[in-house]
């Protein structure tokens, strides 16, 4: 707690950073059963070193190295997906702002819960990012929605989980759909996940790319506006991206 209180969650317009809770809007909000730590990996203007924990002592070095590897992986995947959409391989990365893309690290800690059926670890949502890379421990908890049913993602040691985010759905005009997911908790074991969100720069104007605009099924938006709306409403499945349908 002493360490957490050194970096309490600060809510700069839409860049929450620090330890604490998200989506906590009023006394009546039903909170998800999770504590989070958030800090930026990139770009350097948002990467506030004071907000990177200094304990354990190898934290900064390890997370910096891990973050860089994840960013490299995301860039490779973006190149492949660009080509899959019939675009130049650098096109998606450029659309998201190149080196100005916002890369956020979020550590989720789901404590044990005596009545897990009464709470949600993380409410159903799709990520507002372009792509998300998740690493979790051996404890189950992440579920994805497919054919209107929830499926538990079986942890595989050493495996990374790659999720499409809403911005990929938008720029691909729905060819790559963002994945609805949630996290449940257990009475027996706590759970930790380490999530890297690769998101566009705040002033990127995004809409479907590489198609005749009269075929576009989504409106264009400024990513910063999308994020502001995203962070200021309860999580509700795919409501946010669906609101951009024309
Ligand atoms: C998230 C998320 C799931 C998990 O942080 O956006 O979906 O398993 N996390 O912690
Ligand atoms: Ni998520």
PDB file of C-alpha atoms and ligand atoms in Angstrom:
ATOM      1  CA  UNK A   1       0.000   0.000   0.000  1.00  0.00           C
ATOM      2  CA  UNK A   2       2.854   2.356   0.829  1.00  0.00           C
ATOM      3  CA  UNK A   3       4.256   1.878  -2.668  1.00  0.00           C
ATOM      4  CA  UNK A   4       0.844   2.251  -4.278  1.00  0.00           C
ATOM      5  CA  UNK A   5       0.204   5.515  -2.487  1.00  0.00           C
ATOM      6  CA  UNK A   6       3.353   7.000  -3.997  1.00  0.00           C
ATOM      7  CA  UNK A   7       1.668   6.818  -7.396  1.00  0.00           C
ATOM      8  CA  UNK A   8      -2.071   7.180  -6.935  1.00  0.00           C
ATOM      9  CA  UNK A   9      -4.158   7.091 -10.121  1.00  0.00           C
ATOM     10  CA  UNK A  10      -4.175  10.519 -11.772  1.00  0.00           C
ATOM     11  CA  UNK A  11      -6.784  11.232 -14.384  1.00  0.00           C
ATOM     12  CA  UNK A  12      -5.294  13.579 -16.891  1.00  0.00           C
ATOM     13  CA  UNK A  13      -7.907  14.197 -19.531  1.00  0.00           C
ATOM     14  CA  UNK A  14      -7.908  10.659 -20.838  1.00  0.00           C
ATOM     15  CA  UNK A  15      -4.554   9.302 -19.846  1.00  0.00           C
ATOM     16  CA  UNK A  16      -5.076   7.616 -16.484  1.00  0.00           C
ATOM     17  CA  UNK A  17      -1.722   6.749 -14.928  1.00  0.00           C
ATOM     18  CA  UNK A  18      -0.776   5.156 -11.623  1.00  0.00           C
ATOM     19  CA  UNK A  19      -2.260   2.678  -9.162  1.00  0.00           C
ATOM     20  CA  UNK A  20      -5.953   2.416  -8.469  1.00  0.00           C
ATOM     21  CA  UNK A  21      -9.313   1.963 -10.103  1.00  0.00           C
ATOM     22  CA  UNK A  22     -10.763   2.856 -13.471  1.00  0.00           C
ATOM     23  CA  UNK A  23     -14.346   3.507 -14.471  1.00  0.00           C
ATOM     24  CA  UNK A  24     -15.221   4.692 -10.954  1.00  0.00           C
ATOM     25  CA  UNK A  25     -17.712   7.458 -11.683  1.00  0.00           C
ATOM     26  CA  UNK A  26     -19.935   7.826  -8.628  1.00  0.00           C
ATOM     27  CA  UNK A  27     -20.813   6.474  -5.213  1.00  0.00           C
ATOM     28  CA  UNK A  28     -23.257   4.086  -6.935  1.00  0.00           C
ATOM     29  CA  UNK A  29     -20.844   2.628  -9.476  1.00  0.00           C
ATOM     30  CA  UNK A  30     -20.492  -1.129  -9.131  1.00  0.00           C
ATOM     31  CA  UNK A  31     -16.747  -1.543  -9.369  1.00  0.00           C
ATOM     32  CA  UNK A  32     -14.988  -4.381 -11.112  1.00  0.00           C
ATOM     33  CA  UNK A  33     -12.962  -6.645  -8.802  1.00  0.00           C
ATOM     34  CA  UNK A  34      -9.567  -5.458  -9.987  1.00  0.00           C
ATOM     35  CA  UNK A  35      -6.744  -3.131  -8.973  1.00  0.00           C
ATOM     36  CA  UNK A  36      -4.670  -1.722 -11.774  1.00  0.00           C
ATOM     37  CA  UNK A  37      -1.316  -0.120 -12.376  1.00  0.00           C
ATOM     38  CA  UNK A  38      -0.986   1.902 -15.571  1.00  0.00           C
ATOM     39  CA  UNK A  39       1.932   3.681 -17.150  1.00  0.00           C
ATOM     40  CA  UNK A  40       3.010   4.640 -20.642  1.00  0.00           C
ATOM     41  CA  UNK A  41       5.722   2.848 -22.596  1.00  0.00           C
ATOM     42  CA  UNK A  42       5.648   5.293 -25.513  1.00  0.00           C
ATOM     43  CA  UNK A  43       5.792   8.016 -26.834  1.00  0.00           C
ATOM     44  CA  UNK A  44       8.393   9.645 -24.628  1.00  0.00           C
ATOM     45  CA  UNK A  45       6.186  12.714 -23.995  1.00  0.00           C
ATOM     46  CA  UNK A  46       3.727  10.487 -22.094  1.00  0.00           C
ATOM     47  CA  UNK A  47       6.287   8.158 -20.570  1.00  0.00           C
ATOM     48  CA  UNK A  48       6.507   9.733 -17.140  1.00  0.00           C
ATOM     49  CA  UNK A  49       9.396   7.941 -15.395  1.00  0.00           C
ATOM     50  CA  UNK A  50       8.082   8.983 -11.980  1.00  0.00           C
ATOM     51  CA  UNK A  51       5.094   6.759 -12.629  1.00  0.00           C
ATOM     52  CA  UNK A  52       7.077   3.609 -13.243  1.00  0.00           C
ATOM     53  CA  UNK A  53       7.355   1.662  -9.971  1.00  0.00           C
ATOM     54  CA  UNK A  54      10.886   1.431  -8.621  1.00  0.00           C
ATOM     55  CA  UNK A  55      10.186  -1.740  -6.641  1.00  0.00           C
ATOM     56  CA  UNK A  56      11.069  -4.489  -7.256  1.00  0.00           C
ATOM     57  CA  UNK A  57      14.392  -3.032  -8.295  1.00  0.00           C
ATOM     58  CA  UNK A  58      14.440  -4.810 -11.656  1.00  0.00           C
ATOM     59  CA  UNK A  59      10.914  -3.653 -12.548  1.00  0.00           C
ATOM     60  CA  UNK A  60      11.842  -0.742 -14.805  1.00  0.00           C
ATOM     61  CA  UNK A  61      14.531  -2.586 -16.685  1.00  0.00           C
ATOM     62  CA  UNK A  62      12.407  -5.715 -17.188  1.00  0.00           C
ATOM     63  CA  UNK A  63       9.288  -3.881 -18.254  1.00  0.00           C
ATOM     64  CA  UNK A  64      11.181  -1.588 -20.587  1.00  0.00           C
ATOM     65  CA  UNK A  65      12.721  -4.638 -22.296  1.00  0.00           C
ATOM     66  CA  UNK A  66       9.406  -6.504 -22.372  1.00  0.00           C
ATOM     67  CA  UNK A  67       7.599  -3.445 -23.727  1.00  0.00           C
ATOM     68  CA  UNK A  68      10.108  -2.993 -26.529  1.00  0.00           C
ATOM     69  CA  UNK A  69       9.766  -6.618 -27.581  1.00  0.00           C
ATOM     70  CA  UNK A  70       5.978  -6.350 -27.581  1.00  0.00           C
ATOM     71  CA  UNK A  71       6.122  -3.173 -29.677  1.00  0.00           C
ATOM     72  CA  UNK A  72       8.349  -4.994 -32.188  1.00  0.00           C
ATOM     73  CA  UNK A  73       5.888  -7.880 -32.334  1.00  0.00           C
ATOM     74  CA  UNK A  74       2.936  -5.547 -32.836  1.00  0.00           C
ATOM     75  CA  UNK A  75       4.741  -3.803 -35.700  1.00  0.00           C
ATOM     76  CA  UNK A  76       5.375  -7.127 -37.434  1.00  0.00           C
ATOM     77  CA  UNK A  77       1.722  -8.119 -37.030  1.00  0.00           C
ATOM     78  CA  UNK A  78       0.545  -4.696 -38.258  1.00  0.00           C
ATOM     79  CA  UNK A  79       2.646  -5.137 -41.385  1.00  0.00           C
ATOM     80  CA  UNK A  80       1.075  -8.521 -42.090  1.00  0.00           C
ATOM     81  CA  UNK A  81      -2.439  -7.228 -41.429  1.00  0.00           C
ATOM     82  CA  UNK A  82      -1.805  -4.201 -43.672  1.00  0.00           C
ATOM     83  CA  UNK A  83      -0.923  -6.509 -46.515  1.00  0.00           C
ATOM     84  CA  UNK A  84      -3.959  -8.629 -45.701  1.00  0.00           C
ATOM     85  CA  UNK A  85      -6.061  -5.529 -46.343  1.00  0.00           C
ATOM     86  CA  UNK A  86      -4.298  -4.961 -49.659  1.00  0.00           C
ATOM     87  CA  UNK A  87      -2.314  -1.990 -48.312  1.00  0.00           C
ATOM     88  CA  UNK A  88       1.388  -1.145 -48.180  1.00  0.00           C
ATOM     89  CA  UNK A  89       2.869  -2.974 -45.196  1.00  0.00           C
ATOM     90  CA  UNK A  90       3.630   0.285 -43.336  1.00  0.00           C
ATOM     91  CA  UNK A  91       0.174   1.770 -43.913  1.00  0.00           C
ATOM     92  CA  UNK A  92      -1.530   0.788 -40.651  1.00  0.00           C
ATOM     93  CA  UNK A  93       1.436   1.711 -38.496  1.00  0.00           C
ATOM     94  CA  UNK A  94       1.517   5.123 -40.189  1.00  0.00           C
ATOM     95  CA  UNK A  95      -2.225   5.596 -39.764  1.00  0.00           C
ATOM     96  CA  UNK A  96      -1.842   5.039 -36.027  1.00  0.00           C
ATOM     97  CA  UNK A  97       0.877   7.679 -35.814  1.00  0.00           C
ATOM     98  CA  UNK A  98       4.137   5.746 -36.264  1.00  0.00           C
ATOM     99  CA  UNK A  99       6.442   6.519 -33.360  1.00  0.00           C
ATOM    100  CA  UNK A 100       3.759   8.745 -31.819  1.00  0.00           C
ATOM    101  CA  UNK A 101       1.435   5.761 -31.260  1.00  0.00           C
ATOM    102  CA  UNK A 102       0.335   5.525 -27.616  1.00  0.00           C
ATOM    103  CA  UNK A 103       1.582   2.366 -25.995  1.00  0.00           C
ATOM    104  CA  UNK A 104       0.215   1.779 -22.521  1.00  0.00           C
ATOM    105  CA  UNK A 105       1.116  -0.890 -20.007  1.00  0.00           C
ATOM    106  CA  UNK A 106      -1.569  -2.018 -17.622  1.00  0.00           C
ATOM    107  CA  UNK A 107      -1.069  -4.566 -14.890  1.00  0.00           C
ATOM    108  CA  UNK A 108      -4.340  -6.048 -13.622  1.00  0.00           C
ATOM    109  CA  UNK A 109      -4.436  -7.635 -10.186  1.00  0.00           C
ATOM    110  CA  UNK A 110      -7.573  -9.635  -9.445  1.00  0.00           C
ATOM    111  CA  UNK A 111      -7.579 -10.431  -5.723  1.00  0.00           C
ATOM    112  CA  UNK A 112      -9.304 -13.552  -4.422  1.00  0.00           C
ATOM    113  CA  UNK A 113     -13.001 -13.069  -3.864  1.00  0.00           C
ATOM    114  CA  UNK A 114     -15.140 -14.984  -1.383  1.00  0.00           C
ATOM    115  CA  UNK A 115     -18.215 -14.705  -3.598  1.00  0.00           C
ATOM    116  CA  UNK A 116     -16.862 -14.681  -7.146  1.00  0.00           C
ATOM    117  CA  UNK A 117     -20.305 -15.222  -8.678  1.00  0.00           C
ATOM    118  CA  UNK A 118     -21.418 -11.839  -7.410  1.00  0.00           C
ATOM    119  CA  UNK A 119     -18.670  -9.801  -9.056  1.00  0.00           C
ATOM    120  CA  UNK A 120     -16.976  -9.275 -12.400  1.00  0.00           C
ATOM    121  CA  UNK A 121     -13.168  -9.046 -12.588  1.00  0.00           C
ATOM    122  CA  UNK A 122     -13.435  -6.862 -15.647  1.00  0.00           C
ATOM    123  CA  UNK A 123     -16.776  -6.108 -17.313  1.00  0.00           C
ATOM    124  CA  UNK A 124     -17.385  -7.213 -20.914  1.00  0.00           C
ATOM    125  CA  UNK A 125     -15.671  -4.881 -23.385  1.00  0.00           C
ATOM    126  CA  UNK A 126     -13.559  -4.704 -26.474  1.00  0.00           C
ATOM    127  CA  UNK A 127     -10.306  -2.770 -26.195  1.00  0.00           C
ATOM    128  CA  UNK A 128     -10.281   0.751 -27.606  1.00  0.00           C
ATOM    129  CA  UNK A 129      -6.745   0.185 -28.888  1.00  0.00           C
ATOM    130  CA  UNK A 130      -5.625  -0.982 -32.316  1.00  0.00           C
ATOM    131  CA  UNK A 131      -4.054  -4.143 -30.926  1.00  0.00           C
ATOM    132  CA  UNK A 132      -3.544  -5.553 -27.428  1.00  0.00           C
ATOM    133  CA  UNK A 133      -0.978  -8.072 -26.237  1.00  0.00           C
ATOM    134  CA  UNK A 134      -1.744  -9.850 -22.985  1.00  0.00           C
ATOM    135  CA  UNK A 135       0.424 -12.036 -20.806  1.00  0.00           C
ATOM    136  CA  UNK A 136      -1.194 -13.797 -17.877  1.00  0.00           C
ATOM    137  CA  UNK A 137      -0.112 -16.208 -15.195  1.00  0.00           C
ATOM    138  CA  UNK A 138      -1.306 -19.827 -15.009  1.00  0.00           C
ATOM    139  CA  UNK A 139      -4.607 -18.895 -13.392  1.00  0.00           C
ATOM    140  CA  UNK A 140      -7.733 -18.924 -15.570  1.00  0.00           C
ATOM    141  CA  UNK A 141      -9.912 -15.831 -15.767  1.00  0.00           C
ATOM    142  CA  UNK A 142      -9.944 -14.299 -19.238  1.00  0.00           C
ATOM    143  CA  UNK A 143     -13.020 -15.182 -21.292  1.00  0.00           C
ATOM    144  CA  UNK A 144     -13.868 -14.317 -24.886  1.00  0.00           C
ATOM    145  CA  UNK A 145     -17.303 -14.094 -26.425  1.00  0.00           C
ATOM    146  CA  UNK A 146     -18.018 -16.228 -29.452  1.00  0.00           C
ATOM    147  CA  UNK A 147     -21.428 -17.165 -30.834  1.00  0.00           C
ATOM    148  CA  UNK A 148     -23.059 -15.458 -27.844  1.00  0.00           C
ATOM    149  CA  UNK A 149     -21.286 -17.707 -25.336  1.00  0.00           C
ATOM    150  CA  UNK A 150     -18.323 -17.027 -23.037  1.00  0.00           C
ATOM    151  CA  UNK A 151     -15.248 -19.201 -23.531  1.00  0.00           C
ATOM    152  CA  UNK A 152     -12.429 -19.475 -20.993  1.00  0.00           C
ATOM    153  CA  UNK A 153      -8.991 -18.835 -22.494  1.00  0.00           C
ATOM    154  CA  UNK A 154      -6.800 -21.678 -21.202  1.00  0.00           C
ATOM    155  CA  UNK A 155      -3.493 -20.275 -20.006  1.00  0.00           C
ATOM    156  CA  UNK A 156      -0.524 -21.677 -21.927  1.00  0.00           C
ATOM    157  CA  UNK A 157       2.804 -20.991 -20.178  1.00  0.00           C
ATOM    158  CA  UNK A 158       4.880 -18.520 -22.178  1.00  0.00           C
ATOM    159  CA  UNK A 159       2.111 -17.749 -24.692  1.00  0.00           C
ATOM    160  CA  UNK A 160       0.990 -14.235 -25.522  1.00  0.00           C
ATOM    161  CA  UNK A 161      -2.636 -13.437 -26.292  1.00  0.00           C
ATOM    162  CA  UNK A 162      -3.135 -10.988 -29.138  1.00  0.00           C
ATOM    163  CA  UNK A 163      -6.456  -9.162 -29.316  1.00  0.00           C
ATOM    164  CA  UNK A 164      -7.781  -6.984 -32.092  1.00  0.00           C
ATOM    165  CA  UNK A 165      -8.906  -3.614 -30.780  1.00  0.00           C
ATOM    166  CA  UNK A 166     -11.701  -1.322 -31.911  1.00  0.00           C
ATOM    167  CA  UNK A 167      -9.402   0.840 -34.048  1.00  0.00           C
ATOM    168  CA  UNK A 168      -8.451  -2.173 -36.156  1.00  0.00           C
ATOM    169  CA  UNK A 169     -12.137  -2.888 -36.709  1.00  0.00           C
ATOM    170  CA  UNK A 170     -12.636   0.744 -37.735  1.00  0.00           C
ATOM    171  CA  UNK A 171      -9.741   1.057 -40.188  1.00  0.00           C
ATOM    172  CA  UNK A 172     -10.435  -2.366 -41.725  1.00  0.00           C
ATOM    173  CA  UNK A 173     -14.110  -1.431 -42.170  1.00  0.00           C
ATOM    174  CA  UNK A 174     -15.109  -4.465 -40.102  1.00  0.00           C
ATOM    175  CA  UNK A 175     -12.907  -7.010 -41.831  1.00  0.00           C
ATOM    176  CA  UNK A 176     -10.915  -7.461 -38.604  1.00  0.00           C
ATOM    177  CA  UNK A 177     -13.378  -7.442 -35.731  1.00  0.00           C
ATOM    178  CA  UNK A 178     -12.363  -6.450 -32.208  1.00  0.00           C
ATOM    179  CA  UNK A 179     -12.864  -9.236 -29.696  1.00  0.00           C
ATOM    180  CA  UNK A 180     -15.349  -8.885 -26.871  1.00  0.00           C
ATOM    181  CA  UNK A 181     -13.876 -10.228 -23.642  1.00  0.00           C
ATOM    182  CA  UNK A 182     -14.141 -10.046 -19.868  1.00  0.00           C
ATOM    183  CA  UNK A 183     -12.339 -11.384 -16.799  1.00  0.00           C
ATOM    184  CA  UNK A 184     -13.842 -13.457 -14.009  1.00  0.00           C
ATOM    185  CA  UNK A 185     -12.339 -14.020 -10.566  1.00  0.00           C
ATOM    186  CA  UNK A 186     -12.019 -16.975  -8.250  1.00  0.00           C
ATOM    187  CA  UNK A 187     -12.287 -17.647  -4.541  1.00  0.00           C
ATOM    188  CA  UNK A 188      -9.133 -19.736  -4.445  1.00  0.00           C
ATOM    189  CA  UNK A 189      -6.428 -17.820  -6.251  1.00  0.00           C
ATOM    190  CA  UNK A 190      -5.526 -14.260  -7.116  1.00  0.00           C
ATOM    191  CA  UNK A 191      -4.607 -13.542 -10.721  1.00  0.00           C
ATOM    192  CA  UNK A 192      -2.303 -11.099 -12.502  1.00  0.00           C
ATOM    193  CA  UNK A 193      -2.252 -10.086 -16.145  1.00  0.00           C
ATOM    194  CA  UNK A 194       0.128  -7.715 -17.912  1.00  0.00           C
ATOM    195  CA  UNK A 195      -1.487  -5.966 -20.839  1.00  0.00           C
ATOM    196  CA  UNK A 196       0.104  -3.758 -23.501  1.00  0.00           C
ATOM    197  CA  UNK A 197      -2.313  -1.595 -25.475  1.00  0.00           C
ATOM    198  CA  UNK A 198      -1.010  -0.321 -28.785  1.00  0.00           C
ATOM    199  CA  UNK A 199      -3.237   2.622 -29.636  1.00  0.00           C
ATOM    200  CA  UNK A 200      -3.220   5.485 -32.152  1.00  0.00           C
ATOM    201  CA  UNK A 201      -1.828   8.894 -31.299  1.00  0.00           C
ATOM    202  CA  UNK A 202      -4.556  11.155 -29.857  1.00  0.00           C
ATOM    203  CA  UNK A 203      -4.798  13.450 -32.888  1.00  0.00           C
ATOM    204  CA  UNK A 204      -4.993  10.664 -35.519  1.00  0.00           C
ATOM    205  CA  UNK A 205      -8.128  10.980 -37.624  1.00  0.00           C
ATOM    206  CA  UNK A 206      -9.236   7.457 -38.381  1.00  0.00           C
ATOM    207  CA  UNK A 207     -11.834   5.826 -40.574  1.00  0.00           C
ATOM    208  CA  UNK A 208     -11.957   2.901 -42.979  1.00  0.00           C
ATOM    209  CA  UNK A 209      -8.766   2.831 -45.089  1.00  0.00           C
ATOM    210  CA  UNK A 210      -8.206   1.725 -48.673  1.00  0.00           C
ATOM    211  CA  UNK A 211     -11.828   1.409 -49.761  1.00  0.00           C
ATOM    212  CA  UNK A 212     -14.307   3.555 -51.663  1.00  0.00           C
ATOM    213  CA  UNK A 213     -15.679   5.884 -49.028  1.00  0.00           C
ATOM    214  CA  UNK A 214     -19.269   5.111 -50.008  1.00  0.00           C
ATOM    215  CA  UNK A 215     -18.592   1.545 -48.863  1.00  0.00           C
ATOM    216  CA  UNK A 216     -17.448   2.760 -45.441  1.00  0.00           C
ATOM    217  CA  UNK A 217     -19.761   1.433 -42.740  1.00  0.00           C
ATOM    218  CA  UNK A 218     -18.109   3.490 -39.973  1.00  0.00           C
ATOM    219  CA  UNK A 219     -17.816   7.221 -39.405  1.00  0.00           C
ATOM    220  CA  UNK A 220     -14.348   8.743 -39.068  1.00  0.00           C
ATOM    221  CA  UNK A 221     -13.229   9.954 -35.654  1.00  0.00           C
ATOM    222  CA  UNK A 222     -10.331  11.632 -33.924  1.00  0.00           C
ATOM    223  CA  UNK A 223      -8.811   8.985 -31.677  1.00  0.00           C
ATOM    224  CA  UNK A 224      -8.496  11.328 -28.700  1.00  0.00           C
ATOM    225  CA  UNK A 225     -12.264  11.907 -28.818  1.00  0.00           C
ATOM    226  CA  UNK A 226     -12.913   8.168 -28.982  1.00  0.00           C
ATOM    227  CA  UNK A 227     -10.665   7.603 -25.998  1.00  0.00           C
ATOM    228  CA  UNK A 228     -12.296  10.386 -23.995  1.00  0.00           C
ATOM    229  CA  UNK A 229     -15.710   8.790 -24.507  1.00  0.00           C
ATOM    230  CA  UNK A 230     -14.250   5.345 -23.856  1.00  0.00           C
ATOM    231  CA  UNK A 231     -12.796   6.274 -20.489  1.00  0.00           C
ATOM    232  CA  UNK A 232     -15.827   8.203 -19.300  1.00  0.00           C
ATOM    233  CA  UNK A 233     -18.571   5.610 -19.587  1.00  0.00           C
ATOM    234  CA  UNK A 234     -19.123   2.197 -18.057  1.00  0.00           C
ATOM    235  CA  UNK A 235     -17.796  -0.699 -20.082  1.00  0.00           C
ATOM    236  CA  UNK A 236     -20.603  -2.330 -22.043  1.00  0.00           C
ATOM    237  CA  UNK A 237     -19.541  -4.931 -24.561  1.00  0.00           C
ATOM    238  CA  UNK A 238     -18.989  -3.498 -28.023  1.00  0.00           C
ATOM    239  CA  UNK A 239     -21.223  -0.485 -27.526  1.00  0.00           C
ATOM    240  CA  UNK A 240     -18.471   2.041 -28.154  1.00  0.00           C
ATOM    241  CA  UNK A 241     -17.318   0.845 -31.559  1.00  0.00           C
ATOM    242  CA  UNK A 242     -20.890   0.060 -32.621  1.00  0.00           C
ATOM    243  CA  UNK A 243     -21.771   3.703 -31.993  1.00  0.00           C
ATOM    244  CA  UNK A 244     -19.544   4.610 -34.943  1.00  0.00           C
ATOM    245  CA  UNK A 245     -21.672   2.654 -37.412  1.00  0.00           C
ATOM    246  CA  UNK A 246     -23.133   4.985 -40.005  1.00  0.00           C
TER     247      UNK A 246
HETATM  248  C1  LIG B   1      -7.879  -5.486 -20.265  1.00  0.00           C
HETATM  249  C2  LIG B   1      -8.328  -6.890 -20.230  1.00  0.00           C
HETATM  250  C3  LIG B   1      -8.181  -9.101 -19.292  1.00  0.00           C
HETATM  251  C4  LIG B   1      -7.393  -9.864 -18.294  1.00  0.00           C
HETATM  252  O1  LIG B   1      -7.039  -5.108 -19.412  1.00  0.00           O
HETATM  253  O2  LIG B   1      -8.367  -4.750 -21.158  1.00  0.00           O
HETATM  254  O3  LIG B   1      -9.185  -7.242 -20.990  1.00  0.00           O
HETATM  255  O4  LIG B   1      -7.372 -11.097 -18.429  1.00  0.00           O
HETATM  256  N1  LIG B   1      -7.770  -7.731 -19.340  1.00  0.00           N
HETATM  257  O5  LIG B   1      -6.848  -9.264 -17.368  1.00  0.00           O
HETATM  258 NI1  LIG B   2      -9.487  -5.796 -22.533  1.00  0.00          NI
END
